[in-house]
């Protein structure tokens, strides 16, 4: 990306070489996850919040390209936070949408196969995993995400939390399942009762998607 910024020519032509990110297609209708997540929340979350991260990421990357072409290292450093925040928001939400599915498309159906075995080995049972994951995720101070990640170095599953929109890659883990606990993900429906939102979301977790991610990460 950065290596293509300074080929010469106009600023517009330089920007054409910068990777432009777009919203991924939502794999279901806004109302498909009801009553767990309302259509109103899904609409706002996807079209406003996720789109906002994409728009601001693209803007930050163009500004970074300009700064790089000018050799403006202080500006390049200053833009890292915007790239991390908005890029993380885009990455996290792109995973989140696929981690969920309507009940008539398998949402809430317990995992099987290698992932089920790994969960049992690491946490004792699926119920114990959900209990631990939920407790850590509900306890996040402010905004953030709860994650089930895969540690390739240790060949094991881990439950971790990330602040704001920090992607799980910042902790050296492969993301498998993420739960968004920013207020915009639930407040219109659950008000300030985050535990109820986290409790209900398991009814629409797409365990097939999580299993596919685990199989790809574990090899």
CSV table of C-alpha atoms in Angstrom, one decimal:
chain,number,residue,atom,x,y,z
A,1,UNK,CA,0.0,0.0,0.0
A,2,UNK,CA,2.5,2.6,1.2
A,3,UNK,CA,5.1,1.5,-1.5
A,4,UNK,CA,2.6,2.5,-4.2
A,5,UNK,CA,1.9,6.0,-2.9
A,6,UNK,CA,4.7,7.9,-4.4
A,7,UNK,CA,4.9,7.1,-8.1
A,8,UNK,CA,4.6,10.7,-9.1
A,9,UNK,CA,1.8,12.5,-10.8
A,10,UNK,CA,-1.1,14.3,-9.2
A,11,UNK,CA,-2.4,13.8,-5.7
A,12,UNK,CA,-5.6,12.2,-7.2
A,13,UNK,CA,-3.5,9.6,-9.1
A,14,UNK,CA,-1.6,8.9,-6.0
A,15,UNK,CA,-4.8,8.3,-4.1
A,16,UNK,CA,-5.9,5.8,-6.8
A,17,UNK,CA,-3.1,3.6,-5.7
A,18,UNK,CA,-4.3,3.5,-2.1
A,19,UNK,CA,-6.3,0.5,-1.0
A,20,UNK,CA,-10.0,1.5,-0.7
A,21,UNK,CA,-12.1,-0.6,1.7
A,22,UNK,CA,-15.8,-1.1,1.4
A,23,UNK,CA,-18.6,-2.5,3.5
A,24,UNK,CA,-18.9,-6.3,3.2
A,25,UNK,CA,-22.3,-7.6,2.2
A,26,UNK,CA,-24.5,-8.4,5.2
A,27,UNK,CA,-25.3,-12.1,5.0
A,28,UNK,CA,-28.9,-11.7,6.1
A,29,UNK,CA,-31.6,-9.1,6.3
A,30,UNK,CA,-31.6,-6.4,9.1
A,31,UNK,CA,-34.6,-8.1,10.8
A,32,UNK,CA,-33.2,-11.7,10.5
A,33,UNK,CA,-31.7,-11.8,14.0
A,34,UNK,CA,-34.8,-10.6,15.8
A,35,UNK,CA,-35.9,-10.8,18.6
A,36,UNK,CA,-32.2,-11.1,19.8
A,37,UNK,CA,-31.0,-8.1,17.8
A,38,UNK,CA,-33.6,-5.7,16.4
A,39,UNK,CA,-33.8,-4.5,12.8
A,40,UNK,CA,-33.3,-0.9,14.0
A,41,UNK,CA,-30.1,-1.8,15.7
A,42,UNK,CA,-28.8,-3.8,12.8
A,43,UNK,CA,-29.6,-1.0,10.4
A,44,UNK,CA,-27.8,1.7,12.4
A,45,UNK,CA,-24.9,-0.6,13.4
A,46,UNK,CA,-24.2,-1.7,9.8
A,47,UNK,CA,-25.0,1.4,7.7
A,48,UNK,CA,-23.9,4.1,10.1
A,49,UNK,CA,-21.3,2.7,12.5
A,50,UNK,CA,-19.5,0.2,10.3
A,51,UNK,CA,-19.7,2.5,7.3
A,52,UNK,CA,-18.2,5.3,9.5
A,53,UNK,CA,-15.2,3.1,10.2
A,54,UNK,CA,-14.7,2.3,6.6
A,55,UNK,CA,-15.1,6.0,5.5
A,56,UNK,CA,-12.7,7.2,8.1
A,57,UNK,CA,-10.2,4.4,7.4
A,58,UNK,CA,-10.0,5.3,3.8
A,59,UNK,CA,-9.6,9.0,4.7
A,60,UNK,CA,-6.8,8.2,7.1
A,61,UNK,CA,-5.0,6.0,4.6
A,62,UNK,CA,-5.1,8.7,1.9
A,63,UNK,CA,-3.7,11.2,4.5
A,64,UNK,CA,-1.0,8.7,5.3
A,65,UNK,CA,-0.1,8.4,1.7
A,66,UNK,CA,0.2,12.1,1.3
A,67,UNK,CA,2.4,12.3,4.5
A,68,UNK,CA,4.6,9.5,3.2
A,69,UNK,CA,5.1,11.2,-0.2
A,70,UNK,CA,6.1,14.3,1.7
A,71,UNK,CA,8.4,12.4,4.0
A,72,UNK,CA,6.4,13.8,6.9
A,73,UNK,CA,7.2,11.2,9.6
A,74,UNK,CA,5.5,13.0,12.5
A,75,UNK,CA,2.3,13.1,10.5
A,76,UNK,CA,2.6,9.4,9.6
A,77,UNK,CA,3.1,8.6,13.2
A,78,UNK,CA,0.1,10.7,14.2
A,79,UNK,CA,-2.2,8.9,11.8
A,80,UNK,CA,-1.4,5.5,13.2
A,81,UNK,CA,-4.1,5.8,15.9
A,82,UNK,CA,-6.8,6.7,13.3
A,83,UNK,CA,-5.8,3.8,11.1
A,84,UNK,CA,-5.7,1.4,14.1
A,85,UNK,CA,-9.1,2.5,15.4
A,86,UNK,CA,-11.0,2.7,12.1
A,87,UNK,CA,-9.2,-0.3,10.6
A,88,UNK,CA,-9.9,-2.3,13.7
A,89,UNK,CA,-13.5,-1.3,13.6
A,90,UNK,CA,-13.8,-2.5,10.0
A,91,UNK,CA,-12.0,-5.8,10.7
A,92,UNK,CA,-14.0,-6.5,13.9
A,93,UNK,CA,-17.4,-5.8,12.4
A,94,UNK,CA,-16.6,-7.8,9.2
A,95,UNK,CA,-16.0,-10.8,11.4
A,96,UNK,CA,-19.0,-10.0,13.8
A,97,UNK,CA,-21.6,-10.1,11.0
A,98,UNK,CA,-20.5,-13.6,9.9
A,99,UNK,CA,-20.2,-14.8,13.5
A,100,UNK,CA,-24.0,-14.4,13.7
A,101,UNK,CA,-26.8,-16.2,11.9
A,102,UNK,CA,-30.6,-16.3,12.1
A,103,UNK,CA,-31.9,-19.3,14.0
A,104,UNK,CA,-33.4,-20.8,10.8
A,105,UNK,CA,-29.9,-20.8,9.3
A,106,UNK,CA,-28.2,-22.5,12.2
A,107,UNK,CA,-27.8,-19.6,14.6
A,108,UNK,CA,-27.4,-21.0,18.2
A,109,UNK,CA,-26.8,-24.5,17.1
A,110,UNK,CA,-24.0,-25.9,19.2
A,111,UNK,CA,-20.6,-26.6,17.5
A,112,UNK,CA,-19.3,-30.1,16.7
A,113,UNK,CA,-16.2,-31.6,15.4
A,114,UNK,CA,-12.7,-30.2,16.1
A,115,UNK,CA,-13.9,-26.9,17.6
A,116,UNK,CA,-16.3,-28.7,20.0
A,117,UNK,CA,-13.4,-31.0,21.1
A,118,UNK,CA,-11.1,-28.0,21.6
A,119,UNK,CA,-13.6,-26.1,23.7
A,120,UNK,CA,-14.2,-29.1,25.9
A,121,UNK,CA,-10.5,-29.7,26.3
A,122,UNK,CA,-9.8,-26.0,27.2
A,123,UNK,CA,-12.9,-25.0,29.2
A,124,UNK,CA,-14.5,-28.3,30.2
A,125,UNK,CA,-17.8,-27.9,28.3
A,126,UNK,CA,-19.5,-25.4,26.0
A,127,UNK,CA,-21.7,-24.2,28.9
A,128,UNK,CA,-18.5,-23.4,30.9
A,129,UNK,CA,-17.0,-21.7,28.0
A,130,UNK,CA,-20.0,-19.5,27.5
A,131,UNK,CA,-20.1,-18.7,31.2
A,132,UNK,CA,-16.4,-17.6,31.3
A,133,UNK,CA,-16.7,-15.7,28.0
A,134,UNK,CA,-19.8,-13.9,29.1
A,135,UNK,CA,-18.4,-12.9,32.5
A,136,UNK,CA,-15.2,-11.4,31.0
A,137,UNK,CA,-17.1,-9.7,28.2
A,138,UNK,CA,-19.8,-8.1,30.4
A,139,UNK,CA,-17.0,-6.9,32.7
A,140,UNK,CA,-15.3,-4.8,30.0
A,141,UNK,CA,-15.0,-1.2,31.3
A,142,UNK,CA,-16.3,1.2,28.7
A,143,UNK,CA,-16.4,0.0,25.1
A,144,UNK,CA,-14.7,-3.0,23.6
A,145,UNK,CA,-15.0,-6.6,22.4
A,146,UNK,CA,-15.0,-10.1,23.9
A,147,UNK,CA,-13.1,-12.6,21.8
A,148,UNK,CA,-12.5,-16.3,21.4
A,149,UNK,CA,-9.1,-16.5,19.8
A,150,UNK,CA,-6.7,-19.1,18.7
A,151,UNK,CA,-3.1,-19.0,19.9
A,152,UNK,CA,-1.0,-20.6,17.1
A,153,UNK,CA,2.2,-20.6,19.2
A,154,UNK,CA,0.5,-22.5,22.0
A,155,UNK,CA,-2.1,-24.4,19.9
A,156,UNK,CA,-4.9,-23.5,22.2
A,157,UNK,CA,-8.1,-21.4,22.5
A,158,UNK,CA,-8.1,-18.3,24.6
A,159,UNK,CA,-10.8,-15.9,25.8
A,160,UNK,CA,-9.5,-12.3,25.7
A,161,UNK,CA,-11.0,-8.8,25.7
A,162,UNK,CA,-9.9,-5.8,23.7
A,163,UNK,CA,-10.5,-2.1,24.3
A,164,UNK,CA,-12.4,0.1,21.9
A,165,UNK,CA,-11.8,-1.3,18.3
A,166,UNK,CA,-8.4,-2.8,18.9
A,167,UNK,CA,-8.3,-5.9,16.6
A,168,UNK,CA,-7.4,-9.3,18.1
A,169,UNK,CA,-4.2,-9.3,16.0
A,170,UNK,CA,-2.7,-6.8,18.5
A,171,UNK,CA,-2.7,-9.7,21.0
A,172,UNK,CA,-1.1,-12.1,18.6
A,173,UNK,CA,-4.3,-14.2,18.3
A,174,UNK,CA,-6.4,-15.4,15.4
A,175,UNK,CA,-10.0,-14.1,15.8
A,176,UNK,CA,-12.7,-16.8,15.9
A,177,UNK,CA,-15.7,-15.3,17.6
A,178,UNK,CA,-16.2,-11.7,18.7
A,179,UNK,CA,-19.0,-10.0,20.7
A,180,UNK,CA,-19.3,-6.3,20.3
A,181,UNK,CA,-20.2,-4.6,23.6
A,182,UNK,CA,-20.1,-1.0,22.5
A,183,UNK,CA,-23.4,0.5,23.5
A,184,UNK,CA,-24.4,1.1,19.9
A,185,UNK,CA,-24.6,-2.7,19.6
A,186,UNK,CA,-27.4,-3.1,22.1
A,187,UNK,CA,-28.5,0.0,23.9
A,188,UNK,CA,-31.6,0.8,21.8
A,189,UNK,CA,-33.0,-2.6,22.8
A,190,UNK,CA,-31.4,-3.6,26.0
A,191,UNK,CA,-30.7,-0.1,27.5
A,192,UNK,CA,-27.9,-0.4,30.0
A,193,UNK,CA,-28.4,-4.1,30.7
A,194,UNK,CA,-25.3,-5.4,28.9
A,195,UNK,CA,-25.5,-8.9,30.7
A,196,UNK,CA,-28.9,-9.5,29.1
A,197,UNK,CA,-27.6,-8.7,25.6
A,198,UNK,CA,-24.6,-11.0,26.1
A,199,UNK,CA,-26.9,-13.7,27.4
A,200,UNK,CA,-29.2,-13.5,24.4
A,201,UNK,CA,-26.6,-13.3,21.7
A,202,UNK,CA,-25.7,-16.9,22.1
A,203,UNK,CA,-29.0,-17.7,20.5
A,204,UNK,CA,-27.8,-16.4,17.2
A,205,UNK,CA,-24.1,-17.3,17.3
A,206,UNK,CA,-23.1,-18.9,14.0
A,207,UNK,CA,-21.0,-21.8,15.3
A,208,UNK,CA,-20.4,-23.2,11.8
A,209,UNK,CA,-18.6,-19.9,10.9
A,210,UNK,CA,-16.6,-20.1,14.1
A,211,UNK,CA,-15.7,-23.7,13.4
A,212,UNK,CA,-14.6,-22.9,9.9
A,213,UNK,CA,-12.3,-20.1,11.3
A,214,UNK,CA,-10.9,-22.5,13.9
A,215,UNK,CA,-10.2,-25.2,11.3
A,216,UNK,CA,-8.4,-22.7,9.0
A,217,UNK,CA,-6.4,-21.4,11.9
A,218,UNK,CA,-5.5,-24.7,13.5
A,219,UNK,CA,-4.7,-26.5,10.3
